[in-house]
mmCIF file of C-alpha atoms in Angstrom:
data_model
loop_
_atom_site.group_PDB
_atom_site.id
_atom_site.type_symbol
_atom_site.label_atom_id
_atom_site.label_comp_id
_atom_site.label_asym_id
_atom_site.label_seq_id
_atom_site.Cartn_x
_atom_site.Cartn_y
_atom_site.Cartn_z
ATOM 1 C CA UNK A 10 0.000 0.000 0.000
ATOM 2 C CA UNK A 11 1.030 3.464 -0.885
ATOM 3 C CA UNK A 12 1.818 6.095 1.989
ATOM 4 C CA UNK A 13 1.602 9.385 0.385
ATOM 5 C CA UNK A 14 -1.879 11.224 1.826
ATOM 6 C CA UNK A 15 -5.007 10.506 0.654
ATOM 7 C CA UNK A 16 -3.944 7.613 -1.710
ATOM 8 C CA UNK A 17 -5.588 4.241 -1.975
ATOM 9 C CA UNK A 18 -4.798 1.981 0.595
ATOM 10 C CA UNK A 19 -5.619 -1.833 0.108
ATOM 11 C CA UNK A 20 -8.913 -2.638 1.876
ATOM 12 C CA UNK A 21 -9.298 1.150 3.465
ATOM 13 C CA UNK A 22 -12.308 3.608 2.426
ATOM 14 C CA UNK A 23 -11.544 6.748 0.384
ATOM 15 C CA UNK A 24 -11.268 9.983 1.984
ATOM 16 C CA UNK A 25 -13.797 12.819 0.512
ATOM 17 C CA UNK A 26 -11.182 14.518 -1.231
ATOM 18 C CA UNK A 27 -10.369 11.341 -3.370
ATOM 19 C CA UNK A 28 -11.069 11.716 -6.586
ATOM 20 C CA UNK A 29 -11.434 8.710 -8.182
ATOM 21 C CA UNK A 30 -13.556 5.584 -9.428
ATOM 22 C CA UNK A 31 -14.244 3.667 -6.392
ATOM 23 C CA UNK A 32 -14.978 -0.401 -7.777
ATOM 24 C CA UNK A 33 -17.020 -2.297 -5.598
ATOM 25 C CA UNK A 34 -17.123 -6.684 -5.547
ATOM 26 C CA UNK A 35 -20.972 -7.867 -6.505
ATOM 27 C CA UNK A 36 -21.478 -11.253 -4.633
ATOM 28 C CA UNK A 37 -23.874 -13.928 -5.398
ATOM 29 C CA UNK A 38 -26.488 -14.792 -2.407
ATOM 30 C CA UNK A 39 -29.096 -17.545 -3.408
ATOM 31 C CA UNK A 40 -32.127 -17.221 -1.544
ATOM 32 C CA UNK A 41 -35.489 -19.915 -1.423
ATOM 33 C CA UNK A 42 -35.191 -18.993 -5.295
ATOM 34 C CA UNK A 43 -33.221 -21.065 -8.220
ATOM 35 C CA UNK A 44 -31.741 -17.771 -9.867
ATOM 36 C CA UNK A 45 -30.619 -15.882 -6.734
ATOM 37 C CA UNK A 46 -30.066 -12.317 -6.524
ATOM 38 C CA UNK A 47 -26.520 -9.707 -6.836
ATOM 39 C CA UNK A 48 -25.746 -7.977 -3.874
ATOM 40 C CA UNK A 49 -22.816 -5.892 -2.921
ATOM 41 C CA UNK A 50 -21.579 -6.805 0.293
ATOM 42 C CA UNK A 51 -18.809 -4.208 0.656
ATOM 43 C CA UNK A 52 -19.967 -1.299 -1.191
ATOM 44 C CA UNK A 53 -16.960 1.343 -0.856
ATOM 45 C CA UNK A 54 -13.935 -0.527 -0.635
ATOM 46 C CA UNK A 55 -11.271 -0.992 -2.490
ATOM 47 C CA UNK A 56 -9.300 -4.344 -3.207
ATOM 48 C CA UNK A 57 -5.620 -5.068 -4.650
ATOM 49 C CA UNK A 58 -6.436 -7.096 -7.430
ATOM 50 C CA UNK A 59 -4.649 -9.888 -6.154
ATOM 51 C CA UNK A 60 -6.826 -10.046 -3.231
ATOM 52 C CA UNK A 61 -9.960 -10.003 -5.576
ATOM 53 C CA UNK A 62 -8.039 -12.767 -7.906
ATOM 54 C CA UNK A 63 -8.088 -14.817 -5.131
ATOM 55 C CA UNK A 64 -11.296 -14.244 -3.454
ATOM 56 C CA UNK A 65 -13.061 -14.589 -6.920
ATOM 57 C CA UNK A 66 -11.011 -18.174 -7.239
ATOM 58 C CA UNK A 67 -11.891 -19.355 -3.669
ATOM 59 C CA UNK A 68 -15.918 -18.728 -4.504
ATOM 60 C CA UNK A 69 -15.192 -20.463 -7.910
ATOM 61 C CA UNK A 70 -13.418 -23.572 -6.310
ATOM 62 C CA UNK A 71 -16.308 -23.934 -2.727
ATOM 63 C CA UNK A 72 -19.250 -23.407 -5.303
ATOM 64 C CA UNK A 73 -22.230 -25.841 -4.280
ATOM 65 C CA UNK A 74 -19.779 -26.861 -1.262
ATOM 66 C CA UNK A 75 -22.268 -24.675 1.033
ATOM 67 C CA UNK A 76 -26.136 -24.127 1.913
ATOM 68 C CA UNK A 77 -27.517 -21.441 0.540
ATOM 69 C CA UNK A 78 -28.208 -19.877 3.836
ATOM 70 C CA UNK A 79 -24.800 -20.323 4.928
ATOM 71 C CA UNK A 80 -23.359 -17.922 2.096
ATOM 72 C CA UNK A 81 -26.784 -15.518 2.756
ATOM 73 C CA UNK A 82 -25.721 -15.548 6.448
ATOM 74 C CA UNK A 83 -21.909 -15.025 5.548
ATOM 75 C CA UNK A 84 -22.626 -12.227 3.094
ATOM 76 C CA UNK A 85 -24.790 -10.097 5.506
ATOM 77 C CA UNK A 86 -22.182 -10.114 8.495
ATOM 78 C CA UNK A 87 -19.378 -8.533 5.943
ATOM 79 C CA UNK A 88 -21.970 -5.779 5.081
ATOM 80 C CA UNK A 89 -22.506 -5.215 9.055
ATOM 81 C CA UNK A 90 -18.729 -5.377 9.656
ATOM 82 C CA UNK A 91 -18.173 -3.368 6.507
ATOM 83 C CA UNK A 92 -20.970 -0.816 7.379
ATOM 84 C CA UNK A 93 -19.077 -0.381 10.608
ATOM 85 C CA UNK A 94 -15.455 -0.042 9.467
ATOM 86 C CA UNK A 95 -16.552 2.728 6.714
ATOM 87 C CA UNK A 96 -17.684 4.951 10.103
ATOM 88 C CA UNK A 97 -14.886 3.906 12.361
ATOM 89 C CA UNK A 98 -12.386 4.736 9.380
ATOM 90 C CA UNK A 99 -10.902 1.528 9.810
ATOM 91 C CA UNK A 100 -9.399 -1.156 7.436
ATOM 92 C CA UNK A 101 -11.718 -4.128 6.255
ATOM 93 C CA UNK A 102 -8.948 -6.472 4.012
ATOM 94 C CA UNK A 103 -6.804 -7.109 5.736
ATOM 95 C CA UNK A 104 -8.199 -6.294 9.235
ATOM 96 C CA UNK A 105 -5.863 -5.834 12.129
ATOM 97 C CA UNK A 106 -6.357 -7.802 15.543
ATOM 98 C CA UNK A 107 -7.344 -4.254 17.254
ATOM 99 C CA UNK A 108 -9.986 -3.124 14.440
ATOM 100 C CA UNK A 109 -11.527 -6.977 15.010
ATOM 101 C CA UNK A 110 -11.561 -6.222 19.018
ATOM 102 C CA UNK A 111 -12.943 -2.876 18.771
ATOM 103 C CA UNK A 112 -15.841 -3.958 16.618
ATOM 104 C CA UNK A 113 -16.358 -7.159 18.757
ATOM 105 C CA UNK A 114 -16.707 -4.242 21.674
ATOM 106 C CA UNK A 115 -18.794 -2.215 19.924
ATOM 107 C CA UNK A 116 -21.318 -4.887 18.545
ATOM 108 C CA UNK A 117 -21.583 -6.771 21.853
ATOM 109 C CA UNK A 118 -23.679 -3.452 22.956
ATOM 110 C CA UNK A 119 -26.243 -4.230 20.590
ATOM 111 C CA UNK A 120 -26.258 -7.974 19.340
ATOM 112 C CA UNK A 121 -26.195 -11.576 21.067
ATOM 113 C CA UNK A 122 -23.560 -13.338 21.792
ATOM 114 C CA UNK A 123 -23.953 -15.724 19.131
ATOM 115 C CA UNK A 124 -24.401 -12.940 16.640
ATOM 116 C CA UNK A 125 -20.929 -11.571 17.755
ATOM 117 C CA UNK A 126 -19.826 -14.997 17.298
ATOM 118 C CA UNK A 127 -21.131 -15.944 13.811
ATOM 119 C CA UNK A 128 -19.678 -12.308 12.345
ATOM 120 C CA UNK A 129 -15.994 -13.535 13.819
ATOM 121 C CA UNK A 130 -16.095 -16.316 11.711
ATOM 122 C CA UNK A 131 -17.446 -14.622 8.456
ATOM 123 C CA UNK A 132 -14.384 -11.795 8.819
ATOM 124 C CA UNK A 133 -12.418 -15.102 9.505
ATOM 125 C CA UNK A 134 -13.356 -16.523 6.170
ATOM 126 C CA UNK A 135 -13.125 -13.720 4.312
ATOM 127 C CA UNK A 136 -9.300 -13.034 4.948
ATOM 128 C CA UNK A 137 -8.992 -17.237 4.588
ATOM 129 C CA UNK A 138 -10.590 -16.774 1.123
ATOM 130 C CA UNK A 139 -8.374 -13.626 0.366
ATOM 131 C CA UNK A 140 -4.841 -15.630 1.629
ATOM 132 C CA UNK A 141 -3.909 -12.807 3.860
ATOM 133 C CA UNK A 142 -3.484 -13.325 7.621
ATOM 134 C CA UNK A 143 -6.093 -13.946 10.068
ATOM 135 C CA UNK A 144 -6.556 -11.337 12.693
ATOM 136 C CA UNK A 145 -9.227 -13.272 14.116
ATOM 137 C CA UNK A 146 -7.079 -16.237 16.062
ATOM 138 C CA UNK A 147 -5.058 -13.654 17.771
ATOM 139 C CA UNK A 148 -4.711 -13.513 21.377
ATOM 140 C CA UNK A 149 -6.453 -10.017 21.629
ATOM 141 C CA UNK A 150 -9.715 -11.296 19.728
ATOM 142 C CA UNK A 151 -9.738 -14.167 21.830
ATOM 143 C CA UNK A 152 -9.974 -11.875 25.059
ATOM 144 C CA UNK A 153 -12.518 -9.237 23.851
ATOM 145 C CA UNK A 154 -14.926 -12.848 23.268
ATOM 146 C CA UNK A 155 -13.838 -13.853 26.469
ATOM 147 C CA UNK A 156 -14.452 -10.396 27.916
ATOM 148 C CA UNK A 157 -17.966 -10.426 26.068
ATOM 149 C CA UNK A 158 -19.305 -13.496 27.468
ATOM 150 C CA UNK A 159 -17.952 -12.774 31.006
ATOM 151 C CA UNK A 160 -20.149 -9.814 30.677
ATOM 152 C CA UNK A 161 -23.396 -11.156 28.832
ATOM 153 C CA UNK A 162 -23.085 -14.783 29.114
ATOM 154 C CA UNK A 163 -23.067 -17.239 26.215
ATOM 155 C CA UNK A 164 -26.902 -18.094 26.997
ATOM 156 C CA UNK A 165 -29.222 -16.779 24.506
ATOM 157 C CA UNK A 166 -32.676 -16.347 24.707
ATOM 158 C CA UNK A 167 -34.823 -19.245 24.014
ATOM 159 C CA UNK A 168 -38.039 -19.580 21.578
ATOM 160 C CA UNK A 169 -41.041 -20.676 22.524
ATOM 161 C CA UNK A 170 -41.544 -24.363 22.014
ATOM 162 C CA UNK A 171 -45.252 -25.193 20.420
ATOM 163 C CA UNK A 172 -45.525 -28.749 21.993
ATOM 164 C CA UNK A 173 -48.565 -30.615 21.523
ATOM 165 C CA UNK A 174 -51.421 -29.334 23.653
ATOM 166 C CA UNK A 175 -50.627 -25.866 21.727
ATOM 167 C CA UNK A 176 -50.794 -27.372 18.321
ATOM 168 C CA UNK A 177 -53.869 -28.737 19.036
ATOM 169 C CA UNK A 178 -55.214 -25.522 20.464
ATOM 170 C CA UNK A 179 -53.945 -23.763 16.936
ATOM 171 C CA UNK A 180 -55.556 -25.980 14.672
ATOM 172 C CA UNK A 181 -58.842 -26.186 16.680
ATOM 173 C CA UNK A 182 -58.938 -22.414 15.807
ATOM 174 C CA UNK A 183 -57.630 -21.993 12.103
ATOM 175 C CA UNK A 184 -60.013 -21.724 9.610
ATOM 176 C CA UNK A 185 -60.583 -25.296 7.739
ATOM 177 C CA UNK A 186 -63.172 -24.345 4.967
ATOM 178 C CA UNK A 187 -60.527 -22.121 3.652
ATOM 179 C CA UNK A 188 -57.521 -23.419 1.278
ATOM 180 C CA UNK A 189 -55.006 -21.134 3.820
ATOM 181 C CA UNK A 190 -56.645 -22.374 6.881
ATOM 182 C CA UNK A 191 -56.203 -25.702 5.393
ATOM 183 C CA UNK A 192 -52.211 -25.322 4.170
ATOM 184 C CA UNK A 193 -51.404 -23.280 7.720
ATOM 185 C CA UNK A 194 -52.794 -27.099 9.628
ATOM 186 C CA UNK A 195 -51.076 -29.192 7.026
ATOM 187 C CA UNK A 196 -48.180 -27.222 7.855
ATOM 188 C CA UNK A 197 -47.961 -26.897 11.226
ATOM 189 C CA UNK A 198 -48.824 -30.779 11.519
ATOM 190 C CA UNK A 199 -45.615 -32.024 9.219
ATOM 191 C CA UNK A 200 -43.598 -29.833 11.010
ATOM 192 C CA UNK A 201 -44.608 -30.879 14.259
ATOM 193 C CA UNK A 202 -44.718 -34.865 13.377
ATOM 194 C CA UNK A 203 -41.371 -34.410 11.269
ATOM 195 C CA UNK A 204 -39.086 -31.817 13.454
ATOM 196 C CA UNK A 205 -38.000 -30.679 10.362
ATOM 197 C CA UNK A 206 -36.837 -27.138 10.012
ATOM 198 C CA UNK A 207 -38.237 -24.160 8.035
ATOM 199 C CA UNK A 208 -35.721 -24.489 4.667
ATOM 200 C CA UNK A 209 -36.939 -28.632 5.125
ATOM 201 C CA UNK A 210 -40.447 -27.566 5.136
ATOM 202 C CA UNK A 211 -40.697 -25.610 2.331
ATOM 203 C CA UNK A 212 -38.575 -27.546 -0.068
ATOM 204 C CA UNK A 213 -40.818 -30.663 0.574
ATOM 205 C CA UNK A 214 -42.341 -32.458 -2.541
ATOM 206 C CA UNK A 215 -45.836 -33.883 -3.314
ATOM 207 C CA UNK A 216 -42.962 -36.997 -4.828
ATOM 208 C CA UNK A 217 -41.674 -37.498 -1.577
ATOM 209 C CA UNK A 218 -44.431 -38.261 0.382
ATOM 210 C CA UNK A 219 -45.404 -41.787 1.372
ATOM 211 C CA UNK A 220 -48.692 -43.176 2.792
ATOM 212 C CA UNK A 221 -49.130 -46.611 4.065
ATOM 213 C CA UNK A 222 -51.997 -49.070 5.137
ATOM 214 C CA UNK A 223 -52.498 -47.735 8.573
ATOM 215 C CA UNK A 224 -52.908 -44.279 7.547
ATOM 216 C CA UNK A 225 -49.464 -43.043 8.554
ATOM 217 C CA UNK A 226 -46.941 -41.827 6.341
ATOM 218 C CA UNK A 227 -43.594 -40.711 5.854
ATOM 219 C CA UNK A 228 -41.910 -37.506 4.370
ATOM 220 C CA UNK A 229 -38.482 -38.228 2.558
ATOM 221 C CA UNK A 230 -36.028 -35.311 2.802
ATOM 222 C CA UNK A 231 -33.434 -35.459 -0.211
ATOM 223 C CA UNK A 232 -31.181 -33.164 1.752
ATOM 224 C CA UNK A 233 -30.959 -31.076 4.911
ATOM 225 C CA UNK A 234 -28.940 -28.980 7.108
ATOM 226 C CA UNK A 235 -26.866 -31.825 8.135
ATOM 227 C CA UNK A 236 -27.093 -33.897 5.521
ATOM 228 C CA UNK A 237 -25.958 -31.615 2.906
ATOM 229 C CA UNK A 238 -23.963 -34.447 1.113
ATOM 230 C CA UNK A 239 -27.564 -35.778 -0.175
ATOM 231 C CA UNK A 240 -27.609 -39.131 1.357
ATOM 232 C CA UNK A 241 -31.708 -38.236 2.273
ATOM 233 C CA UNK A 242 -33.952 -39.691 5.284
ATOM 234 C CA UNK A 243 -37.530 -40.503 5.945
ATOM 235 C CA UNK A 244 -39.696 -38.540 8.654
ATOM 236 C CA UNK A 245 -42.668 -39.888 10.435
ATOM 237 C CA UNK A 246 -46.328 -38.586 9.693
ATOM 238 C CA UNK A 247 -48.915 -39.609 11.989
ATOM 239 C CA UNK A 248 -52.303 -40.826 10.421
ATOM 240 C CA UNK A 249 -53.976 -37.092 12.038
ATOM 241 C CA UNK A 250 -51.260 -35.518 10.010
ATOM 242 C CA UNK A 251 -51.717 -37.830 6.840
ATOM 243 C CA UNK A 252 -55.429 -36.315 6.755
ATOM 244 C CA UNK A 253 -54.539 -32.743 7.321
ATOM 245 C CA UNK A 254 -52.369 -33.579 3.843
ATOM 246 C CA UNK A 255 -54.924 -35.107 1.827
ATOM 247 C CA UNK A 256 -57.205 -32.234 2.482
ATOM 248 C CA UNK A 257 -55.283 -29.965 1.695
ATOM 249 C CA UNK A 258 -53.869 -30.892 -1.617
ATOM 250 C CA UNK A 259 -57.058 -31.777 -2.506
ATOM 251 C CA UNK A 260 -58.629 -28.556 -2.338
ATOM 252 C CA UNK A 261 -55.270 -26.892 -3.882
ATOM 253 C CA UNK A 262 -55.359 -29.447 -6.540
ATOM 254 C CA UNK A 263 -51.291 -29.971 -7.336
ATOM 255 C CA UNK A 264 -50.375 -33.699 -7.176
ATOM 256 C CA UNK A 265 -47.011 -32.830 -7.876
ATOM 257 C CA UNK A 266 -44.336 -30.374 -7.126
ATOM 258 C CA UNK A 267 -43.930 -28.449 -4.066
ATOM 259 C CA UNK A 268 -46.330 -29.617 -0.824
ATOM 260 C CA UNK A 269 -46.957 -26.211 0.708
ATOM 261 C CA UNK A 270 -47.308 -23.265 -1.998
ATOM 262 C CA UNK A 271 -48.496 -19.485 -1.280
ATOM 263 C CA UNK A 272 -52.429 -18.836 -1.501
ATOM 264 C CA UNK A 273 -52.955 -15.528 -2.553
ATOM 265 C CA UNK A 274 -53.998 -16.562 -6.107
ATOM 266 C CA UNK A 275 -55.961 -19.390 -5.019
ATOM 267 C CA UNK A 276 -53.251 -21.359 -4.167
ATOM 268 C CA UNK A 277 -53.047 -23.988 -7.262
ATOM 269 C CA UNK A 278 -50.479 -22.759 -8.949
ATOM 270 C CA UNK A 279 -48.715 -20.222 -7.083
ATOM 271 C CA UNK A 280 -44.878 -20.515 -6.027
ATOM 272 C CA UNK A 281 -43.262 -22.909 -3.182
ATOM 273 C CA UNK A 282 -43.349 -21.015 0.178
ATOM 274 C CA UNK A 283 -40.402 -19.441 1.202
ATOM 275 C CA UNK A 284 -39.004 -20.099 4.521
ATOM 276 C CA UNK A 285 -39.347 -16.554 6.318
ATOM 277 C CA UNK A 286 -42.811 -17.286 6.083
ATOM 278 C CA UNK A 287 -43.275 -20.395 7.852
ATOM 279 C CA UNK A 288 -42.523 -18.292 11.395
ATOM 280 C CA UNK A 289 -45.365 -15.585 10.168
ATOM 281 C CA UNK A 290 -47.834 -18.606 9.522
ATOM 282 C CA UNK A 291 -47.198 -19.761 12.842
ATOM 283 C CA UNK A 292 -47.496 -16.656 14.899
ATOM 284 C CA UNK A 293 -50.736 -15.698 13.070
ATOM 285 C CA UNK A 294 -52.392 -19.268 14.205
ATOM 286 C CA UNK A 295 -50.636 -18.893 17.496
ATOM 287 C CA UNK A 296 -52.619 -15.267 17.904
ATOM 288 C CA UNK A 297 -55.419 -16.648 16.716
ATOM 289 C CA UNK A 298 -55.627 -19.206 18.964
ATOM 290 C CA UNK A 299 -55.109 -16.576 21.796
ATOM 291 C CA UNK A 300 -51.441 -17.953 22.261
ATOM 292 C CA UNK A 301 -48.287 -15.299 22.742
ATOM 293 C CA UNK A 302 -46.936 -15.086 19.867
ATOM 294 C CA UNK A 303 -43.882 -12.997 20.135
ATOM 295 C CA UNK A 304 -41.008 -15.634 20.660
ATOM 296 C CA UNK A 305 -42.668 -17.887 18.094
ATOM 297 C CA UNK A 306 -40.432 -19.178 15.565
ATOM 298 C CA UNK A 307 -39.919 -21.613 12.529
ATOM 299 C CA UNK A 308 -38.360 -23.590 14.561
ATOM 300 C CA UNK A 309 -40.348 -23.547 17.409
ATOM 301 C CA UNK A 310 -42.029 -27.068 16.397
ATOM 302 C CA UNK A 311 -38.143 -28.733 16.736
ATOM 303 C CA UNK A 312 -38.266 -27.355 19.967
ATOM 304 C CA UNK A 313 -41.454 -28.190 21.236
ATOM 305 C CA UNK A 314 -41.551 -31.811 20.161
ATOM 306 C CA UNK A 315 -38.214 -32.355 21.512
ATOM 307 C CA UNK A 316 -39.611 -31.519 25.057
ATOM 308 C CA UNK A 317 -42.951 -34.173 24.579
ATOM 309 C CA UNK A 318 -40.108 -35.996 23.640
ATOM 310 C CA UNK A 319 -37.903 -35.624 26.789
ATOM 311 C CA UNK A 320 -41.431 -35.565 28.799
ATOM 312 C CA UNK A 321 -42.679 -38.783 27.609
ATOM 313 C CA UNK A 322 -39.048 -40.629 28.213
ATOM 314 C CA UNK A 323 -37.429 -40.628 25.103
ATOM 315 C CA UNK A 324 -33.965 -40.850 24.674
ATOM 316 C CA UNK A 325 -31.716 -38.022 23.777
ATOM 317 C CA UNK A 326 -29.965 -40.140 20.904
ATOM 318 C CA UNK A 327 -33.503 -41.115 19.164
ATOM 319 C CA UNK A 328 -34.975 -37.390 19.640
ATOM 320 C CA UNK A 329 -31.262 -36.473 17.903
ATOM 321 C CA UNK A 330 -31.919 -39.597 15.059
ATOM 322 C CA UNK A 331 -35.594 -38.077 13.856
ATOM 323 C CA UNK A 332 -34.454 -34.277 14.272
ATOM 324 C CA UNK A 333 -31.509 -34.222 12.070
ATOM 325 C CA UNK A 334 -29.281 -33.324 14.959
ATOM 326 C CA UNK A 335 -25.367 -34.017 14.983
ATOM 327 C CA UNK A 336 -24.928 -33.252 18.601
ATOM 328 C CA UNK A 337 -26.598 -33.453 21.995
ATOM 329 C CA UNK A 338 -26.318 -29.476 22.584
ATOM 330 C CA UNK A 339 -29.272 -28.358 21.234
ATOM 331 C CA UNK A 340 -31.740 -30.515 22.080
ATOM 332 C CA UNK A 341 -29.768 -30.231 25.539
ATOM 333 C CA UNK A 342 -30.731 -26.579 25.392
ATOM 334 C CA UNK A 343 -34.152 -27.099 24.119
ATOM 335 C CA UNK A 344 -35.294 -29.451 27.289
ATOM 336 C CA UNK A 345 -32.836 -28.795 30.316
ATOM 337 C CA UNK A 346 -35.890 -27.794 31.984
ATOM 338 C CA UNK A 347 -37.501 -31.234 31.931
ATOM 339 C CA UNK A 348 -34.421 -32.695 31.941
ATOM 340 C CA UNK A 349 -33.904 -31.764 36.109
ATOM 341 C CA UNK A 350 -36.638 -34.332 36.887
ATOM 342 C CA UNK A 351 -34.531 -37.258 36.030
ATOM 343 C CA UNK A 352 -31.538 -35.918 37.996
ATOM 344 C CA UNK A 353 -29.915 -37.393 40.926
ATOM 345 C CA UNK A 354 -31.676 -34.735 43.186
ATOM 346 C CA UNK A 355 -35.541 -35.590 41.867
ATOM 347 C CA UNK A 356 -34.283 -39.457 41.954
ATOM 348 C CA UNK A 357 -33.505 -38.957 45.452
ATOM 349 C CA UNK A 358 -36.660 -36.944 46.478
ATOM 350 C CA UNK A 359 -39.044 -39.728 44.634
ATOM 351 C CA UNK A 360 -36.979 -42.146 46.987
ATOM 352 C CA UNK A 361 -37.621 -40.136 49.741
ATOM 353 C CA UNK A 362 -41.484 -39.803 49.588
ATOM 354 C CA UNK A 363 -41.361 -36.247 49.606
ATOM 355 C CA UNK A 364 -44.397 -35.294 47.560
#
């Protein structure tokens, strides 16, 4: 980089008195859509063309390697730490250690934990995918996360789970002569049965559906967040469930193509859902049901059924097996709360008689 005032310096933002073309780099961020959309993600700052050479090669070489919402997610923490660097002044590519710790200070006024967490490892790939060095495993970074979780805790707030007794509360009070009223139970009934989670939902085929002599079924998911390698898995769809379904697509009419489509033309030929608006469908049954609706979410089925899980006895490992999870953390998370009843201290009170 060049020292003489108010010249371009790699990764910096121009002065007002500079005077000229500024280039920005236009990433690609697929949504729930085939095509995608162009964004730029650091509008405003300027790259050594070596640095874009190899950035542009590392997207090139990792191209279907990641989930869609991955590289959405990844893309809108470098606007948020770009954003901040063009007010602070500071340099985005390459970062120093004390530009990372100063925003990690800044943002942990504002955002979770987790947040702060998840925009680390974006700058982290970033300079990875550039070759530079990565401020982001130095010894000062690491202290400003410790510092920021001795301060706020690594506990985020939790959702609200819809177990069962509020399911059936929100479909007794949805609308079922209507082809939305019908979708919303449909919905909320494979996501309950299945625990899948809002991208699984939405991207579920009339083809992959299953029904069998007892009137259950079974959903088969191609792909999903853990199983992004395609080796696919079947869900369980209880015969209630199985009816919700046929009513449903029998009043839309598709007997192919995507389950759950928007309604606002009728529903029979409008678009696959996309996954923001799985959380509004719930929250509007939820209200109408006269449930709180506020820490509803589209994944608040995954929760919910993973504590009627945990409440009727189930193991962990077969909760983990139908959910799609890797690891015991989450659905730890999910139902600690139950969980304390089959601790050594409500073991010993049982023993004890103490009612």
């Amino acid at each position: 980089a060049r020292q003489a005032h108010n010249l371009k310096v790699v990764g910096s933002n121009p002065t007002p008195a500079t005077k000229y073309q500024v280039n920005t780099v236009s990433y690609k961020a697929l949504r729930n859509t085939p095509e995608g959309f162009s964004f730029s993600c650091m509008p405003g700052v300027w790259f050594d063309e070596g640095l874009l050479k190899r950035i542009r090669a590392h997207l090139e070489a990792s191209k279907g390697a990641f989930a869609a919402n991955t590289k959405r997610a990844r893309y809108a923490d470098l606007k948020v730490f770009t954003e901040w660097c063009q007010v602070e002044r500071r340099d985005v590519l390459p970062a120093r250690a004390q530009t990372i710790v100063a925003f990690i200070d800044a943002m942990a006024h504002s955002k979770a934990p987790a947040t702060v967490r998840r925009y680390i490892t974006s700058i982290a790939w970033l300079h990875r995918a550039a070759g530079v060095a990565n401020p982001c495993g130095e010894d000062e970074v690491c202290f400003a996360l410790r510092r920021m979780h001795r301060k706020l805790g690594r506990r985020g707030s939790q959702k609200l789970g819809l177990s069962r007794d509020l399911v059936d509360r929100m479909l007794a009070a949805s609308n079922r002569n209507a082809l939305k009223g019908l979708r919303d139970c449909a919905l909320l009934s494979v996501a309950y049965d299945t625990l899948c989670r809002r991208s699984e939902l939405v991207l579920a085929d009339v083809e992959h559906l299953t029904c069998s002599d007892d009137g259950s079924g079974s959903l088969y998911l191609p792909t999903c967040k853990t199983d992004q390698e395609g080796k696919g898995s079947f869900r369980y769809l209880a015969p209630d469930t199985m009816q919700w379904l046929t009513a449903y697509l029998k009043a839309a009419g598709h007997g192919e193509g995507p389950i759950f489509r928007a309604t606002g033309s009728g529903g029979r030929f409008s678009e696959r859902l996309a996954g923001e608006t799985v959380a509004r469908i719930f929250k509007s049954m939820a209200r109408a049901a006269g449930i709180e609706a506020t820490a509803i979410s589209g994944h608040s089925t995954r929760i919910g059924k993973a504590q009627d899980c945990v409440a009727a006895g189930i193991s962990i490992g077969a909760i983990m097996r139908d959910g799609g999870w890797r690891s015991e953390a989450m659905v730890a998370r999910y139902t600690e709360h139950l969980r304390v009843k089959q601790g050594a201290s409500a073991i010993l009170a049982a023993k004890q008689a103490r009612l």
